[in-house]
Each structure stands twice: as C-alpha cells, then as structure tokens.
Amino acid sequence: MKKHTRPNPSKNIKGGILEKEGPVHVSNVMLVCPGCGKPTRVGHTELPDGSRVRSCRRCDTTFEN
Ligand SMILES: [Zn+2]
C-alpha cells in the first residue's frame, strides 16, 4: 500500500517543493485505489453491522485496515 502526501508549508521552508512524509491525518491522505487505480478521496462507509470502513469515493471499493 502506497501513501503519498505533502506536508503543510511551515515557516522554515524557504521555497521549492519538498515531498516527504508529514504529520497529516490519515483522512487527508490521497491513496491509490486498488479498484479504479487512481488517486482518490477516501470516504467512510457504514456497514450493516455498524462498523465503519474507509472506501473509495469513485468506485466504492472498501479498504480494509
Ligand atoms: Zn476506486
């Protein structure tokens, strides 16, 4: 599973673009959906048993974990 995100700019960053892992909440991370193969927003789907899972908003594939 690959995650890729960009941190919020902070005062110490002068310029240019650095890509590195940052303390970003998991809900803000774009991930590549295994269902549709594209970076996608993650939504939450409530299952019939009441548990909530993350899911692709494009194709409704659910992500375990
Ligand atoms: Zn998808």
PDB file of N, CA and C and ligand atoms in Angstrom:
ATOM      1  N   MET A   1       0.858  -1.187   0.000  1.00  0.00           N
ATOM      2  CA  MET A   1       0.000   0.000   0.000  1.00  0.00           C
ATOM      3  C   MET A   1       0.896   1.240   0.000  1.00  0.00           C
ATOM      4  N   LYS A   2       0.620   2.135  -0.884  1.00  0.00           N
ATOM      5  CA  LYS A   2       1.461   3.324  -1.021  1.00  0.00           C
ATOM      6  C   LYS A   2       0.681   4.568  -0.633  1.00  0.00           C
ATOM      7  N   LYS A   3       1.320   5.358   0.189  1.00  0.00           N
ATOM      8  CA  LYS A   3       0.703   6.634   0.534  1.00  0.00           C
ATOM      9  C   LYS A   3       1.627   7.754   0.111  1.00  0.00           C
ATOM     10  N   HIS A   4       1.056   8.798  -0.347  1.00  0.00           N
ATOM     11  CA  HIS A   4       1.862   9.908  -0.830  1.00  0.00           C
ATOM     12  C   HIS A   4       1.159  11.193  -0.473  1.00  0.00           C
ATOM     13  N   THR A   5       1.863  12.032   0.260  1.00  0.00           N
ATOM     14  CA  THR A   5       1.227  13.270   0.652  1.00  0.00           C
ATOM     15  C   THR A   5       2.261  14.371   0.808  1.00  0.00           C
ATOM     16  N   ARG A   6       1.799  15.554   0.845  1.00  0.00           N
ATOM     17  CA  ARG A   6       2.699  16.680   1.021  1.00  0.00           C
ATOM     18  C   ARG A   6       2.350  17.384   2.326  1.00  0.00           C
ATOM     19  N   PRO A   7       3.355  17.702   3.118  1.00  0.00           N
ATOM     20  CA  PRO A   7       3.062  18.372   4.385  1.00  0.00           C
ATOM     21  C   PRO A   7       2.681  19.824   4.170  1.00  0.00           C
ATOM     22  N   ASN A   8       2.053  20.406   5.144  1.00  0.00           N
ATOM     23  CA  ASN A   8       1.747  21.825   5.067  1.00  0.00           C
ATOM     24  C   ASN A   8       3.044  22.621   5.154  1.00  0.00           C
ATOM     25  N   PRO A   9       3.119  23.693   4.411  1.00  0.00           N
ATOM     26  CA  PRO A   9       4.324  24.522   4.481  1.00  0.00           C
ATOM     27  C   PRO A   9       4.493  25.080   5.894  1.00  0.00           C
ATOM     28  N   SER A  10       5.717  25.110   6.358  1.00  0.00           N
ATOM     29  CA  SER A  10       5.974  25.715   7.660  1.00  0.00           C
ATOM     30  C   SER A  10       6.914  26.891   7.476  1.00  0.00           C
ATOM     31  N   LYS A  11       7.153  27.617   8.538  1.00  0.00           N
ATOM     32  CA  LYS A  11       7.963  28.831   8.438  1.00  0.00           C
ATOM     33  C   LYS A  11       9.394  28.543   7.998  1.00  0.00           C
ATOM     34  N   ASN A  12       9.867  27.367   8.285  1.00  0.00           N
ATOM     35  CA  ASN A  12      11.264  27.049   7.994  1.00  0.00           C
ATOM     36  C   ASN A  12      11.506  26.635   6.549  1.00  0.00           C
ATOM     37  N   ILE A  13      10.457  26.472   5.811  1.00  0.00           N
ATOM     38  CA  ILE A  13      10.634  26.082   4.419  1.00  0.00           C
ATOM     39  C   ILE A  13      10.738  27.334   3.562  1.00  0.00           C
ATOM     40  N   LYS A  14      11.891  27.509   2.905  1.00  0.00           N
ATOM     41  CA  LYS A  14      12.141  28.747   2.161  1.00  0.00           C
ATOM     42  C   LYS A  14      11.420  28.746   0.821  1.00  0.00           C
ATOM     43  N   GLY A  15      11.527  27.691   0.124  1.00  0.00           N
ATOM     44  CA  GLY A  15      10.899  27.666  -1.191  1.00  0.00           C
ATOM     45  C   GLY A  15      11.132  26.335  -1.855  1.00  0.00           C
ATOM     46  N   GLY A  16      10.593  26.212  -3.009  1.00  0.00           N
ATOM     47  CA  GLY A  16      10.710  24.940  -3.696  1.00  0.00           C
ATOM     48  C   GLY A  16       9.714  23.959  -3.137  1.00  0.00           C
ATOM     49  N   ILE A  17       9.710  22.844  -3.716  1.00  0.00           N
ATOM     50  CA  ILE A  17       8.750  21.840  -3.280  1.00  0.00           C
ATOM     51  C   ILE A  17       9.491  20.619  -2.764  1.00  0.00           C
ATOM     52  N   LEU A  18       9.243  20.311  -1.551  1.00  0.00           N
ATOM     53  CA  LEU A  18       9.804  19.100  -0.984  1.00  0.00           C
ATOM     54  C   LEU A  18       8.688  18.099  -0.797  1.00  0.00           C
ATOM     55  N   GLU A  19       8.946  16.917  -1.222  1.00  0.00           N
ATOM     56  CA  GLU A  19       7.960  15.883  -0.959  1.00  0.00           C
ATOM     57  C   GLU A  19       8.512  14.959   0.094  1.00  0.00           C
ATOM     58  N   LYS A  20       7.836  14.909   1.193  1.00  0.00           N
ATOM     59  CA  LYS A  20       8.239  13.978   2.236  1.00  0.00           C
ATOM     60  C   LYS A  20       7.030  13.687   3.114  1.00  0.00           C
ATOM     61  N   GLU A  21       7.206  12.692   3.919  1.00  0.00           N
ATOM     62  CA  GLU A  21       6.107  12.319   4.796  1.00  0.00           C
ATOM     63  C   GLU A  21       5.935  13.395   5.859  1.00  0.00           C
ATOM     64  N   GLY A  22       4.743  13.694   6.146  1.00  0.00           N
ATOM     65  CA  GLY A  22       4.461  14.681   7.166  1.00  0.00           C
ATOM     66  C   GLY A  22       3.357  14.195   8.071  1.00  0.00           C
ATOM     67  N   PRO A  23       3.178  14.902   9.167  1.00  0.00           N
ATOM     68  CA  PRO A  23       2.127  14.519  10.116  1.00  0.00           C
ATOM     69  C   PRO A  23       0.743  14.919   9.614  1.00  0.00           C
ATOM     70  N   VAL A  24       0.281  14.210   8.652  1.00  0.00           N
ATOM     71  CA  VAL A  24      -1.026  14.509   8.090  1.00  0.00           C
ATOM     72  C   VAL A  24      -2.000  13.415   8.510  1.00  0.00           C
ATOM     73  N   HIS A  25      -3.142  13.839   8.924  1.00  0.00           N
ATOM     74  CA  HIS A  25      -4.141  12.853   9.355  1.00  0.00           C
ATOM     75  C   HIS A  25      -4.486  11.931   8.194  1.00  0.00           C
ATOM     76  N   VAL A  26      -4.713  10.700   8.534  1.00  0.00           N
ATOM     77  CA  VAL A  26      -4.929   9.685   7.512  1.00  0.00           C
ATOM     78  C   VAL A  26      -6.089  10.035   6.584  1.00  0.00           C
ATOM     79  N   SER A  27      -7.043  10.770   7.089  1.00  0.00           N
ATOM     80  CA  SER A  27      -8.200  11.095   6.262  1.00  0.00           C
ATOM     81  C   SER A  27      -7.854  12.092   5.176  1.00  0.00           C
ATOM     82  N   ASN A  28      -6.682  12.733   5.317  1.00  0.00           N
ATOM     83  CA  ASN A  28      -6.298  13.712   4.308  1.00  0.00           C
ATOM     84  C   ASN A  28      -5.351  13.143   3.263  1.00  0.00           C
ATOM     85  N   VAL A  29      -5.000  11.902   3.427  1.00  0.00           N
ATOM     86  CA  VAL A  29      -4.039  11.306   2.507  1.00  0.00           C
ATOM     87  C   VAL A  29      -4.756  10.753   1.287  1.00  0.00           C
ATOM     88  N   MET A  30      -4.231  11.153   0.148  1.00  0.00           N
ATOM     89  CA  MET A  30      -4.752  10.569  -1.076  1.00  0.00           C
ATOM     90  C   MET A  30      -4.077   9.220  -1.277  1.00  0.00           C
ATOM     91  N   LEU A  31      -4.837   8.241  -1.552  1.00  0.00           N
ATOM     92  CA  LEU A  31      -4.216   6.953  -1.826  1.00  0.00           C
ATOM     93  C   LEU A  31      -4.713   6.426  -3.154  1.00  0.00           C
ATOM     94  N   VAL A  32      -3.927   5.513  -3.684  1.00  0.00           N
ATOM     95  CA  VAL A  32      -4.308   4.949  -4.970  1.00  0.00           C
ATOM     96  C   VAL A  32      -5.254   3.778  -4.730  1.00  0.00           C
ATOM     97  N   CYS A  33      -6.409   3.915  -5.269  1.00  0.00           N
ATOM     98  CA  CYS A  33      -7.430   2.894  -5.081  1.00  0.00           C
ATOM     99  C   CYS A  33      -7.099   1.648  -5.883  1.00  0.00           C
ATOM    100  N   PRO A  34      -7.141   0.491  -5.253  1.00  0.00           N
ATOM    101  CA  PRO A  34      -6.898  -0.752  -5.986  1.00  0.00           C
ATOM    102  C   PRO A  34      -8.047  -1.102  -6.919  1.00  0.00           C
ATOM    103  N   GLY A  35      -9.193  -0.475  -6.705  1.00  0.00           N
ATOM    104  CA  GLY A  35     -10.349  -0.784  -7.523  1.00  0.00           C
ATOM    105  C   GLY A  35     -10.317  -0.058  -8.847  1.00  0.00           C
ATOM    106  N   CYS A  36     -10.090   1.268  -8.790  1.00  0.00           N
ATOM    107  CA  CYS A  36     -10.122   2.047 -10.020  1.00  0.00           C
ATOM    108  C   CYS A  36      -8.735   2.500 -10.442  1.00  0.00           C
ATOM    109  N   GLY A  37      -7.715   2.261  -9.596  1.00  0.00           N
ATOM    110  CA  GLY A  37      -6.341   2.522  -9.982  1.00  0.00           C
ATOM    111  C   GLY A  37      -5.954   3.982 -10.026  1.00  0.00           C
ATOM    112  N   LYS A  38      -6.735   4.832  -9.380  1.00  0.00           N
ATOM    113  CA  LYS A  38      -6.433   6.248  -9.413  1.00  0.00           C
ATOM    114  C   LYS A  38      -6.335   6.798  -7.999  1.00  0.00           C
ATOM    115  N   PRO A  39      -5.577   7.884  -7.842  1.00  0.00           N
ATOM    116  CA  PRO A  39      -5.584   8.548  -6.543  1.00  0.00           C
ATOM    117  C   PRO A  39      -6.993   9.020  -6.261  1.00  0.00           C
ATOM    118  N   THR A  40      -7.443   8.754  -5.089  1.00  0.00           N
ATOM    119  CA  THR A  40      -8.838   9.041  -4.828  1.00  0.00           C
ATOM    120  C   THR A  40      -9.055   9.548  -3.425  1.00  0.00           C
ATOM    121  N   ARG A  41     -10.132  10.247  -3.271  1.00  0.00           N
ATOM    122  CA  ARG A  41     -10.559  10.632  -1.925  1.00  0.00           C
ATOM    123  C   ARG A  41     -11.100   9.392  -1.225  1.00  0.00           C
ATOM    124  N   VAL A  42     -10.913   9.392   0.079  1.00  0.00           N
ATOM    125  CA  VAL A  42     -11.407   8.267   0.856  1.00  0.00           C
ATOM    126  C   VAL A  42     -12.619   8.715   1.660  1.00  0.00           C
ATOM    127  N   GLY A  43     -13.655   7.970   1.526  1.00  0.00           N
ATOM    128  CA  GLY A  43     -14.847   8.240   2.317  1.00  0.00           C
ATOM    129  C   GLY A  43     -15.035   7.156   3.355  1.00  0.00           C
ATOM    130  N   HIS A  44     -16.063   7.299   4.122  1.00  0.00           N
ATOM    131  CA  HIS A  44     -16.376   6.269   5.099  1.00  0.00           C
ATOM    132  C   HIS A  44     -17.728   5.658   4.764  1.00  0.00           C
ATOM    133  N   THR A  45     -17.740   4.362   4.804  1.00  0.00           N
ATOM    134  CA  THR A  45     -18.975   3.656   4.548  1.00  0.00           C
ATOM    135  C   THR A  45     -19.362   2.869   5.785  1.00  0.00           C
ATOM    136  N   GLU A  46     -20.599   2.964   6.157  1.00  0.00           N
ATOM    137  CA  GLU A  46     -21.047   2.225   7.324  1.00  0.00           C
ATOM    138  C   GLU A  46     -21.612   0.891   6.872  1.00  0.00           C
ATOM    139  N   LEU A  47     -21.098  -0.149   7.484  1.00  0.00           N
ATOM    140  CA  LEU A  47     -21.527  -1.488   7.118  1.00  0.00           C
ATOM    141  C   LEU A  47     -22.803  -1.848   7.873  1.00  0.00           C
ATOM    142  N   PRO A  48     -23.495  -2.851   7.376  1.00  0.00           N
ATOM    143  CA  PRO A  48     -24.739  -3.283   8.039  1.00  0.00           C
ATOM    144  C   PRO A  48     -24.539  -3.636   9.501  1.00  0.00           C
ATOM    145  N   ASP A  49     -23.343  -4.083   9.863  1.00  0.00           N
ATOM    146  CA  ASP A  49     -23.114  -4.431  11.262  1.00  0.00           C
ATOM    147  C   ASP A  49     -22.727  -3.223  12.106  1.00  0.00           C
ATOM    148  N   GLY A  50     -22.702  -2.065  11.513  1.00  0.00           N
ATOM    149  CA  GLY A  50     -22.462  -0.847  12.274  1.00  0.00           C
ATOM    150  C   GLY A  50     -21.025  -0.385  12.262  1.00  0.00           C
ATOM    151  N   SER A  51     -20.097  -1.208  11.769  1.00  0.00           N
ATOM    152  CA  SER A  51     -18.708  -0.770  11.717  1.00  0.00           C
ATOM    153  C   SER A  51     -18.510   0.149  10.519  1.00  0.00           C
ATOM    154  N   ARG A  52     -17.464   0.947  10.609  1.00  0.00           N
ATOM    155  CA  ARG A  52     -17.206   1.871   9.511  1.00  0.00           C
ATOM    156  C   ARG A  52     -15.898   1.500   8.854  1.00  0.00           C
ATOM    157  N   VAL A  53     -15.903   1.536   7.553  1.00  0.00           N
ATOM    158  CA  VAL A  53     -14.688   1.241   6.805  1.00  0.00           C
ATOM    159  C   VAL A  53     -14.404   2.400   5.873  1.00  0.00           C
ATOM    160  N   ARG A  54     -13.143   2.510   5.500  1.00  0.00           N
ATOM    161  CA  ARG A  54     -12.790   3.520   4.506  1.00  0.00           C
ATOM    162  C   ARG A  54     -13.124   2.979   3.127  1.00  0.00           C
ATOM    163  N   SER A  55     -13.519   3.856   2.257  1.00  0.00           N
ATOM    164  CA  SER A  55     -13.907   3.392   0.928  1.00  0.00           C
ATOM    165  C   SER A  55     -13.556   4.442  -0.115  1.00  0.00           C
ATOM    166  N   CYS A  56     -13.411   3.966  -1.330  1.00  0.00           N
ATOM    167  CA  CYS A  56     -13.131   4.842  -2.456  1.00  0.00           C
ATOM    168  C   CYS A  56     -14.405   5.571  -2.854  1.00  0.00           C
ATOM    169  N   ARG A  57     -14.296   6.860  -3.032  1.00  0.00           N
ATOM    170  CA  ARG A  57     -15.493   7.611  -3.416  1.00  0.00           C
ATOM    171  C   ARG A  57     -15.784   7.498  -4.906  1.00  0.00           C
ATOM    172  N   ARG A  58     -14.816   6.996  -5.637  1.00  0.00           N
ATOM    173  CA  ARG A  58     -15.060   6.832  -7.070  1.00  0.00           C
ATOM    174  C   ARG A  58     -15.836   5.563  -7.351  1.00  0.00           C
ATOM    175  N   CYS A  59     -15.335   4.464  -6.774  1.00  0.00           N
ATOM    176  CA  CYS A  59     -15.903   3.186  -7.166  1.00  0.00           C
ATOM    177  C   CYS A  59     -16.455   2.394  -5.982  1.00  0.00           C
ATOM    178  N   ASP A  60     -16.401   2.979  -4.780  1.00  0.00           N
ATOM    179  CA  ASP A  60     -16.962   2.334  -3.593  1.00  0.00           C
ATOM    180  C   ASP A  60     -16.226   1.080  -3.168  1.00  0.00           C
ATOM    181  N   THR A  61     -15.029   0.870  -3.671  1.00  0.00           N
ATOM    182  CA  THR A  61     -14.221  -0.217  -3.131  1.00  0.00           C
ATOM    183  C   THR A  61     -13.885   0.111  -1.677  1.00  0.00           C
ATOM    184  N   THR A  62     -14.035  -0.843  -0.821  1.00  0.00           N
ATOM    185  CA  THR A  62     -13.719  -0.601   0.582  1.00  0.00           C
ATOM    186  C   THR A  62     -12.292  -1.032   0.877  1.00  0.00           C
ATOM    187  N   PHE A  63     -11.650  -0.296   1.780  1.00  0.00           N
ATOM    188  CA  PHE A  63     -10.274  -0.604   2.165  1.00  0.00           C
ATOM    189  C   PHE A  63     -10.273  -1.170   3.561  1.00  0.00           C
ATOM    190  N   GLU A  64      -9.895  -2.396   3.657  1.00  0.00           N
ATOM    191  CA  GLU A  64      -9.683  -2.941   4.996  1.00  0.00           C
ATOM    192  C   GLU A  64      -8.447  -2.297   5.560  1.00  0.00           C
ATOM    193  N   ASN A  65      -8.375  -2.179   6.863  1.00  0.00           N
ATOM    194  CA  ASN A  65      -7.241  -1.520   7.528  1.00  0.00           C
ATOM    195  C   ASN A  65      -7.439  -0.042   7.470  1.00  0.00           C
TER     196      ASN A  65
HETATM  197 ZN    ZN B   1     -11.792   3.336  -6.617  1.00  0.00          ZN
END
